[in-house]
Amino acid sequence: SSEVLEAIENVIQDVLKSLAQKKAPVLTLANRSDWRNIEFKDSVGLQMIPCCTTKQIRIDCPRSAPKFALMLKILSMIYKMVQSNTYATKRDIYYSDTLLFGSQSVVDNIINDISCMLKIPRRSLHILSTTKGFVAGNLSYTEEDGTKVNCTCSATAVTVPSNVQGIKNLISHAKFMLIVEKDATFQRLLDDDFCNKLSPCIMITGRGVPDLNTRLLVRKLWDTFQIPIFTLMDADPHGVEIMCIYKYGSVSMSFEAHHLTVPSIKWLGLLPSDLERLNIRKDVLIPFTKQDQKKLASIQKRPYIACQPMWKKELEIMAASKLKAEIQVLTSLSSDYLSRVYLPNKLQFGGWL
């Protein structure tokens, strides 16, 4: 915490120095959304290069002055929280002054900018993000406040903890981990008692694009147990994008890649080639939209696809067919095909990439 306080004090001292010299204060931020600032490393995923291009938030520029003020406001809130050892969620910060901040996304963006500027992970700034992910299966742990949590598979899952760093005494006999893209599929597998039927496993869902806590938990479980991790996604560009976030990270959070990515993650399904192999009827597939085509083209150009020839092939099959499929498409074969046939076969015969 002294490191965080010192980092904030240094920023404020620079602002005061500029004012004393009658100069307009400036906050310098790394350009987080620029692909030119990102390098791809097999062992880490997408990470920010050390000498990246920056942008300035100036107080004497009408366009950036409001952001400058909001950054100082949130810095002062972080400073107080670190000093008093209290925590707040991003929602708490937004609701402390909704008129000032205007929207939740403004707060989220500024917090990421501050984290990147100070080179300090967000959870060390005493800001917790609201969790939306679920975990179930062969796993138990103790939360920071001493609460014991048992995720043993039942009809209900456990919410991913909001302070993943604080959990300890993790125990599991799981043979593998399955990341499921969608909540509906996750719940279906829970109802089918998938975690116990095949072999003990841990199931996680970020319910779409994963939040920070879900990604932190996947990484923590990987660090702790070193078991294979598989992903179950829709066979569409959006599903591939979500899987890439777990495996390689995202451009906007590349400055935190070391804590968030698990490059050993494998693509289990739904593979575009599976649709042909399983003779899925064309009438249950969904035609591509313009947006799908654009998204797929952008994924195909990414640096990590070049070192995944099998993935590249699957994306080419998807691009050629211009058709996409949700995981639920397997119910056209039989209502429990996913848990009774598809997943057991894939896991038994190594049908992953």
GROMACS .gro file of C-alpha atoms in nm:
model
  353
    1SER     CA    1   0.000   0.000   0.000
    2SER     CA    2   0.290   0.240   0.063
    3GLU     CA    3   0.392   0.183  -0.300
    4VAL     CA    4   0.042   0.284  -0.419
    5LEU     CA    5   0.035   0.596  -0.198
    6GLU     CA    6   0.382   0.695  -0.320
    7ALA     CA    7   0.283   0.650  -0.687
    8ILE     CA    8  -0.023   0.876  -0.639
    9GLU     CA    9   0.183   1.135  -0.446
   10ASN     CA   10   0.434   1.148  -0.734
   11VAL     CA   11   0.154   1.225  -0.982
   12ILE     CA   12   0.016   1.503  -0.759
   13GLN     CA   13   0.365   1.646  -0.700
   14ASP     CA   14   0.416   1.673  -1.076
   15VAL     CA   15   0.083   1.857  -1.106
   16LEU     CA   16   0.184   2.099  -0.828
   17LYS     CA   17   0.530   2.154  -0.982
   18SER     CA   18   0.373   2.249  -1.315
   19LEU     CA   19   0.136   2.490  -1.141
   20ALA     CA   20   0.423   2.647  -0.946
   21GLN     CA   21   0.607   2.706  -1.275
   22LYS     CA   22   0.287   2.854  -1.422
   23LYS     CA   23   0.266   2.564  -1.671
   24ALA     CA   24  -0.047   2.365  -1.751
   25PRO     CA   25  -0.036   2.028  -1.570
   26VAL     CA   26  -0.039   1.717  -1.787
   27LEU     CA   27  -0.111   1.348  -1.717
   28THR     CA   28   0.065   1.111  -1.957
   29LEU     CA   29  -0.106   0.780  -2.038
   30ALA     CA   30  -0.003   0.484  -2.248
   31ASN     CA   31  -0.222   0.447  -2.555
   32ARG     CA   32  -0.406   0.131  -2.447
   33SER     CA   33  -0.616   0.079  -2.759
   34ASP     CA   34  -0.333   0.096  -3.014
   35TRP     CA   35  -0.220  -0.240  -3.159
   36ARG     CA   36   0.120  -0.080  -3.234
   37ASN     CA   37   0.182  -0.071  -2.857
   38ILE     CA   38   0.119  -0.444  -2.823
   39GLU     CA   39   0.356  -0.732  -2.875
   40PHE     CA   40   0.262  -1.097  -2.879
   41LYS     CA   41   0.460  -1.340  -2.666
   42ASP     CA   42   0.378  -1.710  -2.675
   43SER     CA   43   0.431  -1.748  -2.300
   44VAL     CA   44   0.228  -1.442  -2.193
   45GLY     CA   45  -0.011  -1.347  -2.469
   46LEU     CA   46  -0.065  -0.984  -2.568
   47GLN     CA   47   0.147  -0.746  -2.365
   48MET     CA   48   0.227  -0.378  -2.378
   49ILE     CA   49   0.571  -0.287  -2.511
   50PRO     CA   50   0.794  -0.090  -2.269
   51CYS     CA   51   0.833   0.223  -2.486
   52CYS     CA   52   0.483   0.263  -2.622
   53THR     CA   53   0.314   0.566  -2.771
   54THR     CA   54   0.141   0.788  -2.516
   55LYS     CA   55  -0.138   1.042  -2.508
   56GLN     CA   56  -0.160   1.350  -2.289
   57ILE     CA   57  -0.453   1.455  -2.075
   58ARG     CA   58  -0.404   1.830  -2.046
   59ILE     CA   59  -0.581   2.075  -1.820
   60ASP     CA   60  -0.551   2.359  -2.076
   61CYS     CA   61  -0.728   2.167  -2.352
   62PRO     CA   62  -1.109   2.190  -2.352
   63ARG     CA   63  -1.142   1.833  -2.480
   64SER     CA   64  -0.930   1.667  -2.213
   65ALA     CA   65  -0.978   1.902  -1.913
   66PRO     CA   66  -1.292   1.719  -1.784
   67LYS     CA   67  -1.106   1.386  -1.796
   68PHE     CA   68  -0.810   1.544  -1.614
   69ALA     CA   69  -1.044   1.655  -1.333
   70LEU     CA   70  -1.214   1.315  -1.310
   71MET     CA   71  -0.878   1.137  -1.295
   72LEU     CA   72  -0.768   1.354  -1.001
   73LYS     CA   73  -1.105   1.296  -0.831
   74ILE     CA   74  -1.071   0.915  -0.860
   75LEU     CA   75  -0.703   0.930  -0.758
   76SER     CA   76  -0.805   1.108  -0.438
   77MET     CA   77  -1.072   0.841  -0.371
   78ILE     CA   78  -0.817   0.562  -0.423
   79TYR     CA   79  -0.570   0.740  -0.194
   80LYS     CA   80  -0.827   0.759   0.088
   81MET     CA   81  -0.927   0.391   0.042
   82VAL     CA   82  -0.568   0.267   0.049
   83GLN     CA   83  -0.495   0.480   0.358
   84SER     CA   84  -0.800   0.352   0.546
   85ASN     CA   85  -0.770  -0.005   0.406
   86THR     CA   86  -1.124   0.003   0.267
   87TYR     CA   87  -1.247  -0.123  -0.071
   88ALA     CA   88  -1.507  -0.008  -0.324
   89THR     CA   89  -1.648  -0.154  -0.643
   90LYS     CA   90  -1.645   0.043  -0.968
   91ARG     CA   91  -2.021   0.077  -0.924
   92ASP     CA   92  -1.972   0.230  -0.576
   93ILE     CA   93  -1.740   0.492  -0.728
   94TYR     CA   94  -1.988   0.574  -1.005
   95TYR     CA   95  -2.281   0.603  -0.761
   96SER     CA   96  -2.081   0.828  -0.526
   97ASP     CA   97  -2.146   1.107  -0.781
   98THR     CA   98  -2.348   0.998  -1.086
   99LEU     CA   99  -2.393   1.355  -1.210
  100LEU     CA  100  -2.019   1.419  -1.210
  101PHE     CA  101  -1.919   1.091  -1.378
  102GLY     CA  102  -2.208   1.071  -1.623
  103SER     CA  103  -2.183   0.696  -1.689
  104GLN     CA  104  -2.036   0.374  -1.552
  105SER     CA  105  -1.818   0.327  -1.862
  106VAL     CA  106  -1.645   0.664  -1.797
  107VAL     CA  107  -1.550   0.541  -1.448
  108ASP     CA  108  -1.435   0.200  -1.578
  109ASN     CA  109  -1.217   0.358  -1.845
  110ILE     CA  110  -1.055   0.608  -1.606
  111ILE     CA  111  -0.979   0.333  -1.351
  112ASN     CA  112  -0.803   0.127  -1.623
  113ASP     CA  113  -0.611   0.438  -1.734
  114ILE     CA  114  -0.501   0.509  -1.375
  115SER     CA  115  -0.396   0.147  -1.323
  116CYS     CA  116  -0.191   0.161  -1.644
  117MET     CA  117  -0.043   0.505  -1.565
  118LEU     CA  118   0.067   0.405  -1.213
  119LYS     CA  119   0.172   0.055  -1.335
  120ILE     CA  120  -0.023  -0.093  -1.043
  121PRO     CA  121  -0.283  -0.373  -1.081
  122ARG     CA  122  -0.639  -0.260  -1.023
  123ARG     CA  123  -0.700  -0.474  -0.714
  124SER     CA  124  -0.397  -0.308  -0.544
  125LEU     CA  125  -0.582   0.023  -0.591
  126HIS     CA  126  -0.854  -0.119  -0.359
  127ILE     CA  127  -1.108  -0.119  -0.643
  128LEU     CA  128  -1.308  -0.437  -0.688
  129SER     CA  129  -1.498  -0.503  -1.005
  130THR     CA  130  -1.848  -0.640  -0.983
  131THR     CA  131  -1.835  -1.012  -1.051
  132LYS     CA  132  -2.063  -1.176  -1.304
  133GLY     CA  133  -1.892  -1.514  -1.344
  134PHE     CA  134  -1.983  -1.850  -1.188
  135VAL     CA  135  -1.772  -2.148  -1.081
  136ALA     CA  136  -1.881  -2.504  -1.001
  137GLY     CA  137  -1.729  -2.848  -0.963
  138ASN     CA  138  -1.454  -3.012  -0.763
  139LEU     CA  139  -1.317  -2.708  -0.581
  140SER     CA  140  -1.317  -2.564  -0.231
  141TYR     CA  141  -1.136  -2.259  -0.090
  142THR     CA  142  -1.140  -2.006   0.192
  143GLU     CA  143  -1.225  -1.643   0.120
  144GLU     CA  144  -1.024  -1.355   0.264
  145ASP     CA  145  -1.271  -1.304   0.550
  146GLY     CA  146  -1.250  -1.674   0.650
  147THR     CA  147  -1.571  -1.790   0.476
  148LYS     CA  148  -1.531  -2.149   0.353
  149VAL     CA  149  -1.668  -2.206   0.003
  150ASN     CA  150  -1.744  -2.545  -0.148
  151CYS     CA  151  -1.826  -2.550  -0.520
  152THR     CA  152  -1.908  -2.921  -0.538
  153CYS     CA  153  -2.140  -2.965  -0.831
  154SER     CA  154  -2.503  -2.911  -0.747
  155ALA     CA  155  -2.792  -2.739  -0.919
  156THR     CA  156  -2.652  -2.398  -0.826
  157ALA     CA  157  -2.310  -2.252  -0.896
  158VAL     CA  158  -2.098  -2.024  -0.677
  159THR     CA  159  -2.033  -1.662  -0.778
  160VAL     CA  160  -1.669  -1.594  -0.860
  161PRO     CA  161  -1.518  -1.415  -0.556
  162SER     CA  162  -1.478  -1.039  -0.583
  163ASN     CA  163  -1.129  -1.054  -0.429
  164VAL     CA  164  -0.961  -1.344  -0.607
  165GLN     CA  165  -0.617  -1.248  -0.473
  166GLY     CA  166  -0.743  -1.299  -0.117
  167ILE     CA  167  -0.865  -1.659  -0.153
  168LYS     CA  168  -0.653  -1.936   0.003
  169ASN     CA  169  -0.650  -2.309   0.092
  170LEU     CA  170  -0.760  -2.408  -0.259
  171ILE     CA  171  -0.834  -2.781  -0.277
  172SER     CA  172  -0.934  -2.975  -0.588
  173HIS     CA  173  -0.906  -3.326  -0.735
  174ALA     CA  174  -1.023  -3.203  -1.075
  175LYS     CA  175  -0.866  -3.363  -1.381
  176PHE     CA  176  -0.938  -3.063  -1.604
  177MET     CA  177  -1.109  -2.725  -1.619
  178LEU     CA  178  -1.383  -2.629  -1.865
  179ILE     CA  179  -1.448  -2.263  -1.949
  180VAL     CA  180  -1.802  -2.228  -2.086
  181GLU     CA  181  -1.891  -1.917  -2.286
  182LYS     CA  182  -2.258  -1.892  -2.199
  183ASP     CA  183  -2.458  -1.912  -1.880
  184ALA     CA  184  -2.735  -2.122  -2.042
  185THR     CA  185  -2.488  -2.394  -2.150
  186PHE     CA  186  -2.315  -2.381  -1.810
  187GLN     CA  187  -2.649  -2.432  -1.631
  188ARG     CA  188  -2.743  -2.715  -1.868
  189LEU     CA  189  -2.416  -2.898  -1.790
  190LEU     CA  190  -2.482  -2.844  -1.417
  191ASP     CA  191  -2.831  -2.994  -1.453
  192ASP     CA  192  -2.678  -3.294  -1.634
  193ASP     CA  193  -2.431  -3.335  -1.343
  194PHE     CA  194  -2.144  -3.316  -1.594
  195CYS     CA  195  -1.880  -3.231  -1.328
  196ASN     CA  196  -1.919  -3.571  -1.161
  197LYS     CA  197  -2.024  -3.803  -1.440
  198LEU     CA  198  -1.715  -3.806  -1.658
  199SER     CA  199  -1.436  -3.732  -1.410
  200PRO     CA  200  -1.404  -3.462  -1.145
  201CYS     CA  201  -1.363  -3.122  -1.310
  202ILE     CA  202  -1.405  -2.749  -1.248
  203MET     CA  203  -1.644  -2.549  -1.467
  204ILE     CA  204  -1.628  -2.172  -1.504
  205THR     CA  205  -1.834  -1.925  -1.703
  206GLY     CA  206  -1.776  -1.551  -1.750
  207ARG     CA  207  -2.129  -1.534  -1.897
  208GLY     CA  208  -2.004  -1.390  -2.225
  209VAL     CA  209  -1.705  -1.156  -2.233
  210PRO     CA  210  -1.533  -1.238  -1.901
  211ASP     CA  211  -1.491  -0.978  -1.628
  212LEU     CA  212  -1.155  -0.926  -1.456
  213ASN     CA  213  -1.236  -1.150  -1.157
  214THR     CA  214  -1.330  -1.448  -1.375
  215ARG     CA  215  -1.004  -1.412  -1.569
  216LEU     CA  216  -0.806  -1.378  -1.243
  217LEU     CA  217  -0.970  -1.694  -1.106
  218VAL     CA  218  -0.892  -1.896  -1.420
  219ARG     CA  219  -0.528  -1.782  -1.390
  220LYS     CA  220  -0.514  -1.857  -1.015
  221LEU     CA  221  -0.656  -2.208  -1.066
  222TRP     CA  222  -0.403  -2.268  -1.343
  223ASP     CA  223  -0.114  -2.149  -1.124
  224THR     CA  224  -0.236  -2.366  -0.833
  225PHE     CA  225  -0.333  -2.694  -1.003
  226GLN     CA  226  -0.163  -2.689  -1.349
  227ILE     CA  227  -0.444  -2.900  -1.500
  228PRO     CA  228  -0.555  -2.884  -1.866
  229ILE     CA  229  -0.798  -2.601  -1.945
  230PHE     CA  230  -1.050  -2.635  -2.228
  231THR     CA  231  -1.295  -2.383  -2.371
  232LEU     CA  232  -1.649  -2.447  -2.494
  233MET     CA  233  -1.764  -2.157  -2.713
  234ASP     CA  234  -2.015  -2.086  -2.987
  235ALA     CA  235  -1.876  -2.153  -3.336
  236ASP     CA  236  -1.886  -1.785  -3.430
  237PRO     CA  237  -1.641  -1.489  -3.436
  238HIS     CA  238  -1.772  -1.363  -3.100
  239GLY     CA  239  -1.703  -1.701  -2.934
  240VAL     CA  240  -1.349  -1.710  -3.080
  241GLU     CA  241  -1.288  -1.354  -2.956
  242ILE     CA  242  -1.394  -1.451  -2.600
  243MET     CA  243  -1.168  -1.757  -2.603
  244CYS     CA  244  -0.875  -1.539  -2.719
  245ILE     CA  245  -0.935  -1.303  -2.424
  246TYR     CA  246  -0.891  -1.594  -2.177
  247LYS     CA  247  -0.590  -1.734  -2.363
  248TYR     CA  248  -0.404  -1.428  -2.491
  249GLY     CA  249  -0.566  -1.129  -2.320
  250SER     CA  250  -0.718  -0.814  -2.462
  251VAL     CA  251  -0.555  -0.507  -2.610
  252SER     CA  252  -0.704  -0.270  -2.351
  253MET     CA  253  -0.577  -0.478  -2.054
  254SER     CA  254  -0.244  -0.582  -2.210
  255PHE     CA  255  -0.056  -0.393  -1.938
  256GLU     CA  256  -0.183  -0.658  -1.692
  257ALA     CA  257  -0.135  -0.963  -1.916
  258HIS     CA  258   0.102  -1.139  -1.673
  259HIS     CA  259  -0.177  -1.183  -1.414
  260LEU     CA  260  -0.464  -1.252  -1.651
  261THR     CA  261  -0.375  -1.480  -1.941
  262VAL     CA  262  -0.334  -1.858  -1.964
  263PRO     CA  263  -0.166  -1.930  -2.300
  264SER     CA  264  -0.198  -2.310  -2.252
  265ILE     CA  265  -0.581  -2.297  -2.290
  266LYS     CA  266  -0.714  -2.537  -2.557
  267TRP     CA  267  -1.011  -2.492  -2.795
  268LEU     CA  268  -1.237  -2.793  -2.734
  269GLY     CA  269  -1.546  -2.679  -2.923
  270LEU     CA  270  -1.769  -2.593  -3.086
  271LEU     CA  271  -1.530  -2.617  -3.383
  272PRO     CA  272  -1.648  -2.506  -3.727
  273SER     CA  273  -1.520  -2.844  -3.857
  274ASP     CA  274  -1.746  -3.024  -3.603
  275LEU     CA  275  -2.054  -2.891  -3.781
  276GLU     CA  276  -1.958  -3.081  -4.096
  277ARG     CA  277  -1.831  -3.387  -3.909
  278LEU     CA  278  -2.156  -3.422  -3.713
  279ASN     CA  279  -2.374  -3.353  -4.020
  280ILE     CA  280  -2.548  -3.060  -3.851
  281ARG     CA  281  -2.840  -2.956  -4.073
  282LYS     CA  282  -2.779  -2.630  -4.262
  283ASP     CA  283  -3.123  -2.495  -4.165
  284VAL     CA  284  -3.026  -2.479  -3.794
  285LEU     CA  285  -2.712  -2.273  -3.867
  286ILE     CA  286  -2.717  -1.892  -3.867
  287PRO     CA  287  -2.595  -1.684  -4.165
  288PHE     CA  288  -2.311  -1.435  -4.101
  289THR     CA  289  -2.391  -1.066  -4.058
  290LYS     CA  290  -2.164  -0.790  -4.196
  291GLN     CA  291  -2.039  -0.743  -3.840
  292ASP     CA  292  -1.947  -1.114  -3.811
  293GLN     CA  293  -1.744  -1.092  -4.132
  294LYS     CA  294  -1.561  -0.783  -4.006
  295LYS     CA  295  -1.489  -0.939  -3.665
  296LEU     CA  296  -1.361  -1.263  -3.819
  297ALA     CA  297  -1.136  -1.076  -4.064
  298SER     CA  298  -0.985  -0.876  -3.776
  299ILE     CA  299  -0.924  -1.193  -3.568
  300GLN     CA  300  -0.755  -1.365  -3.865
  301LYS     CA  301  -0.503  -1.077  -3.885
  302ARG     CA  302  -0.401  -1.097  -3.518
  303PRO     CA  303  -0.042  -1.195  -3.438
  304TYR     CA  304  -0.133  -1.504  -3.234
  305ILE     CA  305  -0.335  -1.671  -3.512
  306ALA     CA  306  -0.016  -1.709  -3.719
  307CYS     CA  307   0.130  -1.950  -3.461
  308GLN     CA  308  -0.191  -2.155  -3.439
  309PRO     CA  309  -0.215  -2.328  -3.780
  310MET     CA  310  -0.507  -2.551  -3.666
  311TRP     CA  311  -0.703  -2.249  -3.541
  312LYS     CA  312  -0.627  -2.072  -3.868
  313LYS     CA  313  -0.780  -2.366  -4.058
  314GLU     CA  314  -1.098  -2.357  -3.846
  315LEU     CA  315  -1.138  -1.982  -3.903
  316GLU     CA  316  -1.097  -2.040  -4.278
  317ILE     CA  317  -1.376  -2.304  -4.267
  318MET     CA  318  -1.597  -2.050  -4.086
  319ALA     CA  319  -1.511  -1.773  -4.334
  320ALA     CA  320  -1.581  -1.998  -4.634
  321SER     CA  321  -1.918  -2.120  -4.505
  322LYS     CA  322  -2.033  -1.775  -4.383
  323LEU     CA  323  -2.238  -1.966  -4.125
  324LYS     CA  324  -2.222  -1.968  -3.746
  325ALA     CA  325  -2.363  -2.196  -3.479
  326GLU     CA  326  -2.446  -2.170  -3.111
  327ILE     CA  327  -2.356  -2.459  -2.878
  328GLN     CA  328  -2.731  -2.527  -2.844
  329VAL     CA  329  -2.728  -2.644  -3.207
  330LEU     CA  330  -2.621  -2.986  -3.072
  331THR     CA  331  -2.970  -3.034  -2.927
  332SER     CA  332  -3.084  -3.084  -3.288
  333LEU     CA  333  -2.908  -3.423  -3.260
  334SER     CA  334  -3.052  -3.507  -2.915
  335SER     CA  335  -3.145  -3.310  -2.603
  336ASP     CA  336  -2.844  -3.426  -2.395
  337TYR     CA  337  -2.599  -3.476  -2.684
  338LEU     CA  338  -2.354  -3.217  -2.543
  339SER     CA  339  -2.298  -3.383  -2.204
  340ARG     CA  340  -2.363  -3.747  -2.304
  341VAL     CA  341  -2.177  -3.774  -2.637
  342TYR     CA  342  -1.998  -3.459  -2.757
  343LEU     CA  343  -1.788  -3.364  -2.453
  344PRO     CA  344  -1.701  -3.722  -2.339
  345ASN     CA  345  -1.582  -3.812  -2.693
  346LYS     CA  346  -1.384  -3.492  -2.732
  347LEU     CA  347  -1.211  -3.534  -2.395
  348GLN     CA  348  -1.146  -3.906  -2.441
  349PHE     CA  349  -1.008  -3.890  -2.796
  350GLY     CA  350  -0.823  -3.555  -2.775
  351GLY     CA  351  -1.054  -3.357  -3.002
  352TRP     CA  352  -0.915  -3.017  -2.907
  353LEU     CA  353  -0.682  -2.764  -3.074
   0.00000   0.00000   0.00000
